[in-house]
Tab-separated table of C-alpha atoms in Angstrom:
chain	number	residue	atom	x	y	z
I	1	MET	CA	-15.379	-40.040	-12.843
I	2	LYS	CA	-11.776	-41.528	-13.201
I	3	LYS	CA	-10.699	-37.978	-14.322
I	4	PHE	CA	-12.638	-36.621	-10.991
I	5	LEU	CA	-10.853	-38.659	-8.702
I	6	VAL	CA	-7.708	-38.232	-10.021
I	7	PHE	CA	-8.281	-34.509	-9.461
I	8	LEU	CA	-9.699	-34.897	-5.992
I	9	VAL	CA	-6.591	-37.167	-4.791
I	10	ILE	CA	-4.224	-34.375	-6.223
I	11	ALA	CA	-6.005	-31.609	-4.272
I	12	LEU	CA	-6.012	-33.688	-1.245
I	13	ILE	CA	-2.153	-34.154	-1.354
I	14	ALA	CA	-1.750	-30.493	-2.191
I	15	SER	CA	-3.893	-29.621	0.518
I	16	SER	CA	-2.122	-31.593	2.750
I	17	LEU	CA	1.484	-30.402	1.824
I	18	ALA	CA	0.105	-26.710	2.359
I	19	PHE	CA	-1.044	-27.524	5.444
I	20	SER	CA	2.404	-28.864	6.722
I	21	VAL	CA	4.335	-26.220	5.075
I	22	ASP	CA	2.105	-23.184	6.251
I	23	TYR	CA	1.895	-24.439	10.142
I	24	PRO	CA	1.905	-22.921	12.314
I	25	ARG	CA	-0.369	-19.943	10.734
I	26	LYS	CA	-1.565	-18.217	14.026
I	27	PRO	CA	-0.444	-18.123	17.867
I	28	VAL	CA	0.161	-21.534	19.752
I	29	SER	CA	-1.086	-21.779	23.366
I	30	VAL	CA	1.208	-23.819	25.505
I	31	ILE	CA	-0.783	-25.077	28.592
I	32	CYS	CA	1.360	-25.512	31.506
I	33	PRO	CA	-0.555	-27.528	34.353
I	34	TRP	CA	1.748	-25.853	37.234
I	35	GLY	CA	1.756	-22.119	38.608
I	36	ALA	CA	3.886	-19.298	37.317
I	37	GLY	CA	7.554	-19.260	38.509
I	38	GLY	CA	7.916	-22.932	39.085
I	39	GLY	CA	10.431	-25.313	37.524
I	40	THR	CA	7.825	-26.430	35.244
I	41	ASP	CA	6.819	-23.084	34.179
I	42	ARG	CA	10.298	-22.151	33.566
I	43	VAL	CA	10.959	-25.111	31.537
I	44	ALA	CA	7.510	-24.295	29.678
I	45	ARG	CA	8.560	-20.992	28.667
I	46	TYR	CA	12.116	-21.607	27.582
I	47	VAL	CA	10.698	-24.264	25.145
I	48	ALA	CA	7.923	-21.720	24.107
I	49	ASP	CA	10.226	-18.998	23.189
I	50	GLU	CA	12.546	-21.346	21.244
I	51	LEU	CA	9.899	-22.892	19.422
I	52	SER	CA	8.773	-19.332	18.764
I	53	LYS	CA	11.980	-18.203	17.287
I	54	ALA	CA	12.056	-21.360	15.297
I	55	LEU	CA	8.436	-21.638	13.800
I	56	GLY	CA	7.795	-17.876	13.351
I	57	GLN	CA	4.578	-17.505	15.460
I	58	PRO	CA	4.185	-16.922	19.117
I	59	PHE	CA	4.128	-19.761	21.490
I	60	THR	CA	2.285	-18.382	24.600
I	61	VAL	CA	2.590	-20.363	27.974
I	62	VAL	CA	-0.721	-20.594	29.880
I	63	ASN	CA	-0.727	-21.627	33.530
I	64	ARG	CA	-4.087	-23.788	34.258
I	65	THR	CA	-3.611	-24.733	37.551
I	66	GLY	CA	-5.293	-26.781	39.976
I	67	GLY	CA	-6.774	-30.576	41.158
I	68	GLY	CA	-2.895	-31.704	41.410
I	69	GLY	CA	-2.125	-30.950	37.893
I	70	ALA	CA	-5.790	-32.414	36.803
I	71	VAL	CA	-6.962	-28.818	35.626
I	72	GLY	CA	-4.310	-28.041	33.204
I	73	HIS	CA	-3.858	-31.715	31.553
I	74	SER	CA	-7.531	-31.835	30.988
I	75	ALA	CA	-7.455	-28.515	29.470
I	76	GLY	CA	-4.847	-29.838	26.974
I	77	VAL	CA	-6.673	-33.349	26.345
I	78	TYR	CA	-9.898	-31.371	25.542
I	79	ALA	CA	-8.360	-28.946	23.142
I	80	THR	CA	-8.932	-28.659	19.420
I	81	PRO	CA	-6.671	-30.987	17.932
I	82	ASP	CA	-5.242	-29.072	15.440
I	83	GLY	CA	-1.532	-28.034	16.877
I	84	TYR	CA	-2.460	-24.576	18.133
I	85	THR	CA	-2.858	-25.954	21.662
I	86	ILE	CA	0.047	-28.284	23.234
I	87	THR	CA	0.677	-29.385	26.676
I	88	LEU	CA	3.582	-29.612	28.642
I	89	VAL	CA	2.705	-32.886	30.208
I	90	THR	CA	4.288	-33.709	33.531
I	91	LEU	CA	4.756	-37.224	35.534
I	92	GLU	CA	1.156	-36.612	36.962
I	93	ILE	CA	-0.628	-37.640	33.729
I	94	ALA	CA	0.578	-41.373	35.264
I	95	ASN	CA	-0.684	-41.259	38.355
I	96	MET	CA	-3.668	-38.560	39.047
I	97	HIS	CA	-6.348	-40.827	37.508
I	98	TRP	CA	-5.512	-43.619	39.817
I	99	LEU	CA	-6.085	-41.445	42.814
I	100	GLY	CA	-9.659	-40.184	41.338
I	101	LEU	CA	-8.426	-37.027	40.437
I	102	THR	CA	-9.457	-37.228	36.623
I	103	THR	CA	-10.565	-39.632	34.327
I	104	ILE	CA	-7.800	-38.724	31.531
I	105	THR	CA	-4.979	-40.920	31.183
I	106	TYR	CA	-1.871	-41.041	29.387
I	107	GLU	CA	-3.555	-42.343	26.650
I	108	ASP	CA	-5.862	-39.266	25.914
I	109	PHE	CA	-2.339	-37.563	24.680
I	110	GLU	CA	-0.253	-38.023	21.846
I	111	TYR	CA	3.340	-37.783	22.568
I	112	ILE	CA	5.840	-35.083	20.780
I	113	ALA	CA	9.068	-35.275	23.031
I	114	GLN	CA	10.295	-35.766	26.289
I	115	PHE	CA	13.306	-33.513	27.251
I	116	ASN	CA	13.709	-33.677	31.205
I	117	GLU	CA	14.016	-36.153	34.158
I	118	ASP	CA	14.840	-35.282	37.748
I	119	ALA	CA	15.511	-37.943	39.985
I	120	ALA	CA	14.623	-37.670	43.659
I	121	GLY	CA	17.015	-37.567	46.256
I	122	VAL	CA	17.297	-38.644	49.933
I	123	ILE	CA	18.301	-35.429	51.577
I	124	VAL	CA	19.093	-34.783	55.809
I	125	ALA	CA	20.214	-31.902	57.452
I	126	ALA	CA	24.307	-31.572	57.466
I	127	ASP	CA	24.460	-32.457	61.062
I	128	ALA	CA	22.236	-35.491	60.810
I	129	PRO	CA	23.865	-38.856	62.151
I	130	TRP	CA	23.815	-40.882	58.834
I	131	ASN	CA	26.263	-40.793	56.162
I	132	ASP	CA	24.527	-43.362	53.740
I	133	ILE	CA	21.239	-44.674	53.128
I	134	HIS	CA	22.109	-48.026	54.767
I	135	GLU	CA	22.520	-46.189	58.313
I	136	LEU	CA	19.329	-44.532	57.646
I	137	LEU	CA	17.350	-47.246	56.659
I	138	ALA	CA	18.851	-49.021	59.383
I	139	ASP	CA	17.914	-46.694	62.133
I	140	ILE	CA	14.273	-46.617	60.758
I	141	LYS	CA	13.919	-50.227	61.331
I	142	ALA	CA	15.154	-50.242	64.701
I	143	ASN	CA	12.907	-47.326	65.797
I	144	PRO	CA	9.740	-47.343	63.700
I	145	ASN	CA	7.521	-44.512	64.024
I	146	GLU	CA	10.029	-42.254	65.226
I	147	PHE	CA	11.092	-40.401	62.034
I	148	PHE	CA	9.268	-37.731	60.268
I	149	PHE	CA	9.526	-37.603	56.064
I	150	SER	CA	8.782	-35.125	53.863
I	151	GLY	CA	8.974	-33.711	50.352
I	152	SER	CA	5.327	-32.699	49.323
I	153	SER	CA	1.788	-33.827	49.500
I	154	ALA	CA	0.788	-37.614	50.264
I	155	ALA	CA	0.560	-39.734	47.040
I	156	SER	CA	2.833	-36.972	45.525
I	157	ILE	CA	5.907	-38.135	43.535
I	158	TRP	CA	8.205	-37.715	46.405
I	159	ASP	CA	6.049	-39.434	48.887
I	160	LEU	CA	5.681	-42.299	46.248
I	161	ALA	CA	9.778	-42.267	45.781
I	162	ARG	CA	9.943	-42.929	49.175
I	163	ILE	CA	7.470	-45.662	49.467
I	164	GLY	CA	9.104	-47.431	46.003
I	165	MET	CA	12.644	-46.943	47.918
I	166	PHE	CA	11.077	-48.476	51.248
I	167	ASN	CA	9.631	-51.517	49.311
I	168	GLU	CA	12.729	-52.428	47.522
I	169	ALA	CA	14.911	-52.030	50.723
I	170	GLY	CA	12.827	-54.000	52.943
I	171	VAL	CA	11.461	-51.272	55.408
I	172	PRO	CA	8.032	-51.176	56.358
I	173	ILE	CA	6.104	-48.582	54.270
I	174	ASP	CA	4.180	-47.166	57.397
I	175	SER	CA	7.311	-46.963	59.504
I	176	VAL	CA	7.509	-43.464	59.482
I	177	THR	CA	5.328	-40.698	59.448
I	178	TRP	CA	4.903	-38.384	56.150
I	179	VAL	CA	4.534	-35.123	56.949
I	180	PRO	CA	2.320	-33.416	53.710
I	181	THR	CA	3.489	-29.960	52.506
I	182	THR	CA	2.544	-27.535	49.807
I	183	GLY	CA	5.796	-28.937	47.690
I	184	ALA	CA	9.729	-29.269	48.086
I	185	ALA	CA	10.075	-25.627	48.826
I	186	ALA	CA	8.133	-26.065	52.188
I	187	SER	CA	9.454	-29.150	53.012
I	188	ILE	CA	12.829	-27.955	52.849
I	189	ILE	CA	12.135	-25.224	55.204
I	190	GLU	CA	10.720	-27.817	57.530
I	191	LEU	CA	14.317	-29.918	57.112
I	192	LEU	CA	16.254	-26.472	57.749
I	193	GLY	CA	13.977	-26.120	60.690
I	194	GLY	CA	14.096	-29.336	62.513
I	195	HIS	CA	10.766	-30.301	62.130
I	196	VAL	CA	11.120	-33.062	59.791
I	197	ASP	CA	14.197	-35.685	59.907
I	198	VAL	CA	14.278	-36.658	56.030
I	199	ILE	CA	13.027	-35.274	52.609
I	200	THR	CA	12.687	-36.959	49.186
I	201	CYS	CA	12.600	-34.392	46.540
I	202	SER	CA	14.885	-33.725	43.407
I	203	ILE	CA	17.948	-33.082	43.962
I	204	ALA	CA	17.934	-29.988	41.784
I	205	GLU	CA	15.084	-28.545	43.907
I	206	ALA	CA	17.368	-28.780	47.094
I	207	ALA	CA	20.448	-27.778	45.094
I	208	SER	CA	21.580	-24.341	46.568
I	209	GLN	CA	21.134	-25.450	50.314
I	210	LEU	CA	23.415	-28.968	49.325
I	211	GLU	CA	25.913	-26.692	47.552
I	212	SER	CA	26.060	-24.096	50.627
I	213	GLY	CA	26.575	-27.120	53.195
I	214	GLN	CA	23.170	-26.554	54.809
I	215	LEU	CA	22.030	-30.104	53.806
I	216	LYS	CA	23.179	-33.402	52.425
I	217	ALA	CA	22.387	-35.975	49.985
I	218	LEU	CA	22.408	-39.877	51.229
I	219	ALA	CA	21.498	-41.018	47.558
I	220	VAL	CA	19.805	-40.178	44.414
I	221	MET	CA	17.168	-42.383	42.749
I	222	SER	CA	18.776	-42.105	39.384
I	223	ASP	CA	20.531	-44.725	37.223
I	224	GLU	CA	23.664	-43.055	37.387
I	225	ARG	CA	25.183	-40.054	39.314
I	226	LEU	CA	24.354	-36.784	38.820
I	227	GLY	CA	26.948	-34.503	36.811
I	228	LYS	CA	26.321	-31.867	39.149
I	229	PHE	CA	26.468	-33.864	42.395
I	230	PRO	CA	28.989	-36.570	41.298
I	231	ASP	CA	29.548	-37.283	45.254
I	232	VAL	CA	26.019	-38.384	45.890
I	233	PRO	CA	25.773	-42.433	45.060
I	234	THR	CA	22.627	-43.598	43.315
I	235	LEU	CA	20.462	-46.253	45.412
I	236	LYS	CA	21.277	-48.841	42.906
I	237	GLU	CA	24.895	-48.785	43.332
I	238	GLN	CA	24.113	-49.052	47.017
I	239	GLY	CA	22.419	-52.481	46.346
I	240	ILE	CA	18.887	-51.125	46.387
I	241	ASN	CA	17.163	-51.698	42.841
I	242	TRP	CA	15.084	-48.710	42.650
I	243	SER	CA	14.763	-45.265	40.711
I	244	ALA	CA	12.004	-42.701	40.623
I	245	GLY	CA	11.532	-38.688	39.864
I	246	THR	CA	9.715	-36.586	37.944
I	247	TRP	CA	9.548	-35.857	34.214
I	248	ARG	CA	8.472	-33.324	31.557
I	249	GLY	CA	7.707	-33.492	27.742
I	250	ILE	CA	5.106	-31.715	24.883
I	251	SER	CA	2.014	-33.520	24.137
I	252	VAL	CA	-0.998	-32.906	21.722
I	253	PRO	CA	-4.463	-34.094	21.842
I	254	VAL	CA	-5.573	-37.351	20.104
I	255	GLY	CA	-6.320	-36.432	16.622
I	256	THR	CA	-3.467	-34.151	15.803
I	257	PRO	CA	-2.396	-34.174	12.184
I	258	ASP	CA	0.604	-36.203	11.718
I	259	GLU	CA	2.119	-33.307	9.536
I	260	VAL	CA	1.883	-30.916	12.688
I	261	LYS	CA	3.007	-33.779	15.015
I	262	ALA	CA	6.236	-34.334	12.714
I	263	ILE	CA	7.148	-30.547	13.023
I	264	LEU	CA	6.647	-29.933	16.666
I	265	GLU	CA	8.978	-33.395	17.194
I	266	THR	CA	11.460	-31.978	14.807
I	267	GLU	CA	11.696	-28.507	16.600
I	268	VAL	CA	11.470	-30.013	20.094
I	269	LEU	CA	14.264	-32.523	19.636
I	270	LYS	CA	16.605	-29.674	18.264
I	271	ILE	CA	15.956	-27.883	21.419
I	272	ALA	CA	16.696	-30.479	23.710
I	273	ASN	CA	19.544	-31.323	21.879
I	274	SER	CA	20.815	-27.931	21.591
I	275	ASP	CA	23.979	-26.835	23.679
I	276	ALA	CA	21.880	-23.260	24.957
I	277	PHE	CA	19.115	-25.847	26.350
I	278	ALA	CA	21.989	-27.795	28.081
I	279	ASN	CA	23.049	-24.625	29.583
I	280	PHE	CA	19.791	-23.446	30.745
I	281	MET	CA	18.729	-27.023	32.592
I	282	ALA	CA	22.312	-26.843	34.128
I	283	VAL	CA	21.910	-23.136	35.318
I	284	ASN	CA	18.360	-24.157	36.829
I	285	GLY	CA	19.489	-27.415	38.050
I	286	PHE	CA	17.257	-29.607	35.728
I	287	GLY	CA	18.198	-32.953	34.360
I	288	ILE	CA	17.899	-33.685	30.784
I	289	LYS	CA	16.481	-36.820	29.470
I	290	ILE	CA	15.402	-37.050	25.390
I	291	ARG	CA	13.001	-39.348	24.067
I	292	ASN	CA	11.420	-38.927	20.800
I	293	GLY	CA	7.555	-39.001	20.418
I	294	GLU	CA	7.335	-43.003	20.119
I	295	GLU	CA	9.834	-43.496	22.987
I	296	PHE	CA	7.931	-40.764	25.015
I	297	TYR	CA	4.497	-42.818	24.790
I	298	GLU	CA	6.236	-46.174	25.838
I	299	PHE	CA	7.556	-44.670	28.822
I	300	ALA	CA	4.333	-42.922	29.720
I	301	LYS	CA	2.934	-46.194	29.387
I	302	GLN	CA	5.290	-47.671	31.414
I	303	GLN	CA	4.928	-45.280	34.257
I	304	ASP	CA	1.239	-45.377	34.455
I	305	SER	CA	1.606	-49.053	35.456
I	306	ALA	CA	4.644	-48.594	37.690
I	307	TRP	CA	3.403	-45.933	39.652
I	308	LYS	CA	-0.183	-48.053	40.160
I	309	GLU	CA	1.869	-50.474	42.070
I	310	VAL	CA	3.369	-48.172	44.071
I	311	LEU	CA	0.171	-46.387	44.874
I	312	LYS	CA	-1.372	-49.776	46.031
I	313	LEU	CA	1.863	-50.168	48.171
I	314	GLY	CA	1.125	-46.823	50.082
I	315	GLY	CA	-2.595	-47.686	50.506
I	316	PHE	CA	-3.832	-45.333	48.301
I	317	ILE	CA	-5.840	-47.217	46.260
I	318	GLU	CA	-7.021	-50.680	46.383
């Protein structure tokens, strides 16, 4: 009996080692919860291509869209936990369940690594009368319900970023009208056309209009100024203790083998720390924020509770 147990343990160890060495043995699907051609899709395809090169098997992006990110994230959560379906998880995993869009939460994933964070900006037309965030907020306080904001749909990250900023600055949440759109691109068009007064979206999404002088940014909701836009002050340095933005990383279903997670974490972190990735992100205007699997999990947990409170402030949940 003892001999049998010894052989069994050896066999299990050998099997485990073989599994870790052999992964991946076939193509891997990378679920992107957002549409082809968008920022998340571009990042997903870059990371997938680099993983294909590093691990010798195709990593193929599959766009599973709909439900404000719920369809794609759910597909990732309920995939077989064998390492052959991974998900490019986005901030929405921390707020869409509060809105009733899905029952899944951040706890339904295991986290490999984060590699992106894009802070929200407060952006106005180039000829707008405000030269800093305090002038804008003072005007809003003095003239409630006169100004129109946009950035994406109601309760989206860009709406929530605005709500959090107003709360920290002592501005009534409902003192402006939020004009919902399909996303930042549509909101930029609305701003350029004079149909809204202010948009809150990532600086990256408005980079070309900012660089051309069509728009100007009064503030960025990050902890530090952005390297590509060093002249745009943060809210914090202007006395408003608030930061907000979107983020992206890689996750896998709960129960994925530790050996697979270790391999993926090692390779994703190599990609995220590479000069090539830094160049790709700079060209596309995306910010880099790197967290390992454990750090990423703790960050997602913190985001879940933080956005719940902002959703309450906005009246979206009780």
